[in-house]
Coordinates of C-alpha atoms in Angstrom, one line a residue:
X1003 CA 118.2 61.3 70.2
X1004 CA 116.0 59.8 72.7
X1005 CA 117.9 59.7 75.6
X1006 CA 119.1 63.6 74.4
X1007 CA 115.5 64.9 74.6
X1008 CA 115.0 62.9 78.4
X1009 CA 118.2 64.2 80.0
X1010 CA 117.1 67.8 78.3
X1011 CA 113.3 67.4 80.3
X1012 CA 115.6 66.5 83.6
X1013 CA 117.5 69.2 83.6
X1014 CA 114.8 71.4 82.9
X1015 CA 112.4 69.5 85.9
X1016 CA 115.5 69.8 87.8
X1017 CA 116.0 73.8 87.5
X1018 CA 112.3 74.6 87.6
X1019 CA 112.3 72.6 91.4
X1020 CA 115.0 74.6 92.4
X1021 CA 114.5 78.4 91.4
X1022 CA 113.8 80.4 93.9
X1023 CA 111.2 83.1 93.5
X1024 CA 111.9 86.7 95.5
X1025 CA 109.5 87.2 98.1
X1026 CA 108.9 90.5 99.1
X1027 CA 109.4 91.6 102.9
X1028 CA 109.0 94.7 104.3
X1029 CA 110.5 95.8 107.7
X1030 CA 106.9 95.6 109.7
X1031 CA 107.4 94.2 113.0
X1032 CA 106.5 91.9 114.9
X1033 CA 105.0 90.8 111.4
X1034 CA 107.9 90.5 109.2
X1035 CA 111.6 92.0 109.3
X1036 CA 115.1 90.9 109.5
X1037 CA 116.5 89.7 112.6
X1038 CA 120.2 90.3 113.8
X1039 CA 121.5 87.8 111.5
X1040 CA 119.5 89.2 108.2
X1041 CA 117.1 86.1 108.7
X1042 CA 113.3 86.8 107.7
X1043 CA 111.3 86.4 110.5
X1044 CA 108.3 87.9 112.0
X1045 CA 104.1 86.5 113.0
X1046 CA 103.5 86.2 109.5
X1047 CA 106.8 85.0 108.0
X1048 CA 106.1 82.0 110.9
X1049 CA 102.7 81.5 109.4
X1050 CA 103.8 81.5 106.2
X1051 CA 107.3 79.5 105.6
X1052 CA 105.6 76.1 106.7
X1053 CA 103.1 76.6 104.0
X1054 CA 105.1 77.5 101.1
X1055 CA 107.6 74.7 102.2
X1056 CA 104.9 72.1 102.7
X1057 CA 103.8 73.2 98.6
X1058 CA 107.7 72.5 97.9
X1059 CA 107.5 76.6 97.1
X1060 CA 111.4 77.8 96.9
X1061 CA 111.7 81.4 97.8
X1062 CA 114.2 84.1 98.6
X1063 CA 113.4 86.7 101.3
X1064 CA 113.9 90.6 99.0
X1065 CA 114.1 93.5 102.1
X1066 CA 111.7 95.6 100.8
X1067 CA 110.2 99.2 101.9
X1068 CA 107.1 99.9 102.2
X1069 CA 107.3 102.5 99.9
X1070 CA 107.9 99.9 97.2
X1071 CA 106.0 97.0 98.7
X1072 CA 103.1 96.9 96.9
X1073 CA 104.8 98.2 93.4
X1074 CA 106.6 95.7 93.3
X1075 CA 105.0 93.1 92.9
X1076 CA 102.0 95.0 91.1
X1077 CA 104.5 95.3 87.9
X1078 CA 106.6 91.8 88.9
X1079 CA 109.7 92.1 90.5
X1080 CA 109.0 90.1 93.1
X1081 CA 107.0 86.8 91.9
X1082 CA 105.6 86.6 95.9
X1083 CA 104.0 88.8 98.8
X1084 CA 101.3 88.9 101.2
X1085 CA 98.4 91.6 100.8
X1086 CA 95.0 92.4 101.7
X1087 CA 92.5 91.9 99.2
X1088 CA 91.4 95.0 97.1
X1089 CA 94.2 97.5 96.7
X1090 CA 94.4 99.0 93.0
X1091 CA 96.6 98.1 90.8
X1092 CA 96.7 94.6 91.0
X1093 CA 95.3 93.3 88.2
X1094 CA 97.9 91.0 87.3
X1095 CA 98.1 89.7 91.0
X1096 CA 96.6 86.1 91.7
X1097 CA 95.7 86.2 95.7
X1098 CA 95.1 82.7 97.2
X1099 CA 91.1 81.8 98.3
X1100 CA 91.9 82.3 102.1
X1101 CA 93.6 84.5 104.1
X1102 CA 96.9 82.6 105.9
X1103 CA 97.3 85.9 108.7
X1104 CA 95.6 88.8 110.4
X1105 CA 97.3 92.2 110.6
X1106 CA 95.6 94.0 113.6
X1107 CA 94.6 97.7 112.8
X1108 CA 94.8 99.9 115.6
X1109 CA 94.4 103.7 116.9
X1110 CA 97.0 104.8 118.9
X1111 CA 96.4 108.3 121.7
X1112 CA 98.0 110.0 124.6
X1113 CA 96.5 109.5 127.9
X1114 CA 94.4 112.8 127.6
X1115 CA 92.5 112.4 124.7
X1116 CA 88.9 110.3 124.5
X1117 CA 89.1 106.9 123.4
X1118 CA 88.7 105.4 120.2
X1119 CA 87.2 102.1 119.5
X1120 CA 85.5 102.1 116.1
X1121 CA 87.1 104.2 112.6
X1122 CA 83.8 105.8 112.4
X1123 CA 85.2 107.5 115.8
X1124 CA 87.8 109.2 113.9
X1125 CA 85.8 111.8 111.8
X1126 CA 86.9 115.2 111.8
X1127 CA 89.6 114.5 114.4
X1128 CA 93.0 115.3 114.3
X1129 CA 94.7 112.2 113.0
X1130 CA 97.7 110.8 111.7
X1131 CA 98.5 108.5 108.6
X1132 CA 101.9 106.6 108.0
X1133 CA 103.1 106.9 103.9
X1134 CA 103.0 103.4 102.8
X1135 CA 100.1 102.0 104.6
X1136 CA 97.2 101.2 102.4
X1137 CA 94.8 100.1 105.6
X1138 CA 93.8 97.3 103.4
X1139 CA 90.9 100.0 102.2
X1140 CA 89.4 99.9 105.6
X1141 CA 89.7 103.1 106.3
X1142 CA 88.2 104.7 102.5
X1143 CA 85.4 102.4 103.2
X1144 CA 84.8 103.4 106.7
X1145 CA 84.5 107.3 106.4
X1146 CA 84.6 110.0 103.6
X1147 CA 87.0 112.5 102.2
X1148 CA 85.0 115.4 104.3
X1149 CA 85.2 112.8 107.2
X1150 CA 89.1 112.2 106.7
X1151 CA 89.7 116.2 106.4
X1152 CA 92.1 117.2 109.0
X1153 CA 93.8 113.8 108.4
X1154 CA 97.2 114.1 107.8
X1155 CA 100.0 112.1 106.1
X1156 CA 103.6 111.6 107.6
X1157 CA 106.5 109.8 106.1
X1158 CA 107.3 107.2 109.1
X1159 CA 106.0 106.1 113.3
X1160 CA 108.9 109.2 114.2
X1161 CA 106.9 111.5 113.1
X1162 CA 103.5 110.1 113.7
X1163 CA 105.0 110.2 117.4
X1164 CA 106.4 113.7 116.9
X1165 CA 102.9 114.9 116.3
X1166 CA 101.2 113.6 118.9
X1167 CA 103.7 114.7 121.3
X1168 CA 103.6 117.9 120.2
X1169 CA 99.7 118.0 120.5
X1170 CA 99.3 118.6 116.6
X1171 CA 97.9 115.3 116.5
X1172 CA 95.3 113.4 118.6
X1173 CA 95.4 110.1 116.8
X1174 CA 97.7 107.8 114.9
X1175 CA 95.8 105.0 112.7
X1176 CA 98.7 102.2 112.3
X1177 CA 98.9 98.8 113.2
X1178 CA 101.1 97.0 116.2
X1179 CA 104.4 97.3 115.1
X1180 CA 103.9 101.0 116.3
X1181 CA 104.1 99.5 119.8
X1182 CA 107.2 98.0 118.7
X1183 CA 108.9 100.9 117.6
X1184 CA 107.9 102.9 120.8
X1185 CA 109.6 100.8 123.0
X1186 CA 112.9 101.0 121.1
X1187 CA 112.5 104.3 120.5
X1188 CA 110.3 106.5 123.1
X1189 CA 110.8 104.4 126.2
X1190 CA 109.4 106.6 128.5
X1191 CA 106.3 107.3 126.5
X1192 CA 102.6 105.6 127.2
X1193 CA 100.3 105.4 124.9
X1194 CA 96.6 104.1 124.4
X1195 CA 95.7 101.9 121.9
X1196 CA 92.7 99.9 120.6
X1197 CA 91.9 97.5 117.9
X1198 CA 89.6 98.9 115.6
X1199 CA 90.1 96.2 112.7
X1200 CA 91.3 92.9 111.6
X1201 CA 92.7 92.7 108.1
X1202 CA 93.6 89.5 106.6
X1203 CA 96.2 88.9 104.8
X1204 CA 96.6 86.6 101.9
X1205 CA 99.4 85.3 99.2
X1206 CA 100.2 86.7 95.8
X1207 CA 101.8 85.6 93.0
X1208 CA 102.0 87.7 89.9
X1209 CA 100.4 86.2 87.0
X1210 CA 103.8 87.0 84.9
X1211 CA 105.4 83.9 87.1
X1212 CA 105.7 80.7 85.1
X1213 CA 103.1 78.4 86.2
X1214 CA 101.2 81.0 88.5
X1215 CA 98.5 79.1 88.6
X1216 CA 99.9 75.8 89.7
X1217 CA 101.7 77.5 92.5
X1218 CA 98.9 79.1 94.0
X1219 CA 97.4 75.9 93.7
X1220 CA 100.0 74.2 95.6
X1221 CA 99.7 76.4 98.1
X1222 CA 95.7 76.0 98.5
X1223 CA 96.7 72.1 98.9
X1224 CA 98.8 72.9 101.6
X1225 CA 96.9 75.4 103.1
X1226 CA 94.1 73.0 102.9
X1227 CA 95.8 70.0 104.3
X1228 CA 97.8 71.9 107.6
X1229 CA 94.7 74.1 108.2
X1230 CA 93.0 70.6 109.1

């Protein structure tokens, strides 16, 4: 009965080591995306792997929009993600004590308009938002709703890029994979940009994932010990 009970605990040890827990990754180059051989990779996907394999954390890279990023693992169907600190909704989100990356926030112009170096710059101008982007709250902290009023909202960088071209827009607020997308898809096309803010980034687990805590402990070990 003994033996039973210990070869029950092994298997058990045995599965827990080896589960993989879905780690959600949006396309957001250079910071994470899928390369040519639907491999995760990406600035913070390199920051991040050696860390979760150093705390013996098994994971399995979930392509996931940023439309659905943060919902999902707000209500748990991803167990992992990286995220800026503050964003609603996740209450049931444990977020490691230190940031492991830095996602740069940037203002992006044509040539002909002044330039732009602080968010405070941006009130009442003619700017651009990308559906999805959260800003890490930078930007609700930064300037008011009367501040933000001709702001507008686009679905995706096409369009951001369509409206400044177009000169409905004078600025888009997004971060450096917008310089990525440009030169893929508007090579002939300049345009300024400066770094207004630095966000960092840090990992989550949802509480809902067995042993939450432990994990996220693990992690702080590891993060601890390489950081050194």
């Amino acid at each position: 009965m003994r033996f039973a009970k210990l070869l029950l605990l092994c298997v058990c040890i045995s599965f827990t080591a080896k589960a993989e827990m879905k780690l959600a990754a949006p396309f957001f180059p250079p910071y994470a995306y899928f390369d040519i051989d639907g491999n995760l990779s990406g600035i913070w996907i390199k920051q991040l792997e050696p860390l979760l394999q150093e705390a013996e954390i098994e994971f399995k890279a979930i392509n996931t929009p940023i439309k659905r990023f943060y919902s999902s693992i707000a209500t748990g169907k991803v167990e992992l993600a990286a995220l800026p600190k503050g964003m609603p909704g996740m209450e049931n989100v444990l977020l490691s004590e230190k940031p492991f990356a830095h996602f740069d926030l940037r203002v992006f112009w044509l040539f002909d308009k002044p330039e732009i170096s602080t968010l405070a710059h941006l009130a009442g101008q003619r700017v651009v938002l990308i559906k999805g982007y959260s800003y890490g709250g930078y930007l609700q902290q930064s300037l008011d709703e009367a501040q933000r009023g001709q702001f507008v909202v686009v679905e995706n960088q096409l369009e951001a890029i369509k409206l400044l071209l177009a000169d409905k827009a004078d600025y888009v607020l997004g971060y450096w994979a917008m310089m990525d997308y440009l030169q893929k898809n508007f090579p002939d096309t300049q345009l300024n940009n400066h770094k207004v803010s630095e966000i960092p980034i840090f990992l989550a687990i949802h509480n809902r994932t067995p042993n939450a805590n432990a994990i996220m402990q693990r992690f702080e070990t590891a993060y601890g010990g390489m950081s050194k």
